[in-house]
Structures are given as structure tokens and as C-alpha cells.
């Protein structure tokens, strides 16, 4: 809750021991425990009276539904697939054009060769 480490706890207990004294330290610890318990109870009651718990639950539900909707509307996978298909199509057209260009060069070379013979 307070994110207090072991070393900090030892320092706090040592200071409390020095300030309060060993005789009254258990009484102070019990009083502090009661106050923390009352504070937690007070916070719980305020949350219930103000409807904070209900609001918190509604927000969590809304967040979950928005996350689900985001996943449903996510089209990145479809776009990646479409991009791959388009690249494949473009590559095949490119290969066909290269093959056609090669054939045209070969035919023009043959025609030039034949016209040189004449």
C-alpha cells in the first residue's frame, strides 16, 4: 500500500521506540492499528455513499467493451494480407514485363541480324 521496504520499516520502528518508549509502544501500535482500520472503513463508506464503486465498475466495463470493439475493428491484419497480395501481383506483372522485354530484344536482335545479312 505505501511501498515501504524492510529497511524503512526498521528505521520507523526505531524512531517510534525512541520517541514513545518501550513501555507505551504496544499501546501506540494498537491505537495506530485502530485508526488505520477506521480510516479504511470510512473510505469504504464514502465510496458506497457516493456510488464510486458503481462508477468504477462501469468504467472498467466500458474499458473492456472499448477494447473488444477496438479488436473487432482492427483491420491491420487484413491490410497486411492485401498488401502481400498486391505485392505478389505486382511482382508477377513485373516478371511478365521483363520476360516480354527479353523476348522483344531477342526478336529485334534477330531482325537486325537478318537485315545485316541482306
XYZ file of C-alpha atoms in Angstrom:
118
model
C 0.000 0.000 0.000
C 2.678 2.513 0.987
C 5.508 0.618 -0.701
C 7.691 0.649 2.412
C 10.718 -1.596 2.362
C 12.133 -3.572 5.257
C 14.909 -1.076 5.983
C 12.468 1.858 6.091
C 10.215 -0.101 8.437
C 13.125 -0.777 10.798
C 14.010 2.943 10.833
C 10.384 3.915 11.587
C 10.151 1.343 14.382
C 13.464 2.502 15.844
C 12.335 6.144 15.853
C 8.978 5.162 17.358
C 10.812 3.164 20.026
C 12.973 6.155 20.889
C 10.146 8.724 20.833
C 7.392 6.732 22.573
C 9.481 4.416 24.668
C 9.316 0.657 25.092
C 6.565 0.834 27.733
C 3.972 2.711 25.615
C 4.945 1.341 22.192
C 2.358 -1.521 22.196
C -0.413 0.931 23.159
C 0.563 3.305 20.357
C 0.729 0.415 17.873
C -2.789 -0.756 18.841
C -4.118 2.810 18.590
C -2.482 3.237 15.197
C -3.964 -0.077 14.016
C -7.450 1.010 15.124
C -7.080 4.346 13.337
C -5.992 2.662 10.107
C -8.958 0.289 10.356
C -11.365 3.193 10.954
C -9.862 5.120 8.065
C -10.316 2.148 5.715
C -13.909 1.748 6.899
C -14.565 5.469 6.376
C -13.149 5.325 2.851
C -15.289 2.263 2.088
C -18.424 4.061 3.349
C -17.672 7.175 1.324
C -17.222 5.055 -1.798
C -20.566 3.336 -1.193
C -22.448 6.575 -0.464
C -21.088 8.425 -3.453
C -21.512 5.481 -5.806
C -17.791 5.471 -6.519
C -17.714 1.665 -6.618
C -20.508 1.589 -9.195
C -18.797 4.245 -11.264
C -15.510 2.361 -11.068
C -17.240 -0.844 -12.176
C -18.945 0.968 -15.059
C -15.633 2.427 -16.174
C -13.984 -0.996 -16.119
C -16.866 -2.464 -18.149
C -16.684 0.414 -20.618
C -12.952 -0.038 -20.959
C -13.418 -3.739 -21.634
C -16.092 -3.095 -24.262
C -13.964 -0.424 -25.955
C -11.003 -2.800 -26.009
C -13.174 -5.523 -27.553
C -14.554 -3.082 -30.127
C -11.024 -1.980 -30.974
C -10.036 -5.588 -31.575
C -13.099 -6.123 -33.781
C -12.401 -3.009 -35.836
C -8.683 -3.677 -36.195
C -8.012 -4.109 -39.905
C -4.241 -4.189 -39.832
C -4.113 -7.932 -40.480
C -6.444 -7.574 -43.469
C -4.384 -4.676 -44.794
C -1.187 -6.693 -44.443
C -2.762 -9.580 -46.369
C -3.996 -7.201 -49.074
C -0.535 -5.645 -49.265
C 1.070 -9.069 -49.672
C -1.415 -9.994 -52.432
C -0.794 -6.709 -54.209
C 2.980 -7.197 -53.991
C 2.638 -10.713 -55.396
C 0.511 -9.412 -58.270
C 2.920 -6.582 -58.993
C 5.875 -8.963 -58.921
C 4.171 -11.316 -61.366
C 3.363 -8.387 -63.711
C 6.977 -7.219 -63.385
C 8.243 -10.712 -64.229
C 5.925 -10.905 -67.240
C 7.076 -7.486 -68.465
C 10.713 -8.476 -68.054
C 10.083 -11.686 -69.967
C 8.258 -9.767 -72.705
C 11.077 -7.229 -72.872
C 13.594 -10.032 -73.156
C 11.607 -11.621 -75.979
C 11.331 -8.270 -77.800
C 15.083 -7.713 -77.501
C 15.749 -11.182 -78.844
C 13.380 -10.629 -81.793
C 14.872 -7.227 -82.606
C 18.334 -8.723 -82.431
C 17.254 -11.434 -84.875
C 15.690 -8.875 -87.194
C 18.820 -6.735 -87.080
C 20.936 -9.793 -87.729
C 18.784 -10.739 -90.743
C 18.801 -7.230 -92.179
C 22.581 -7.107 -91.891
C 22.858 -10.341 -93.854
C 20.922 -8.839 -96.753
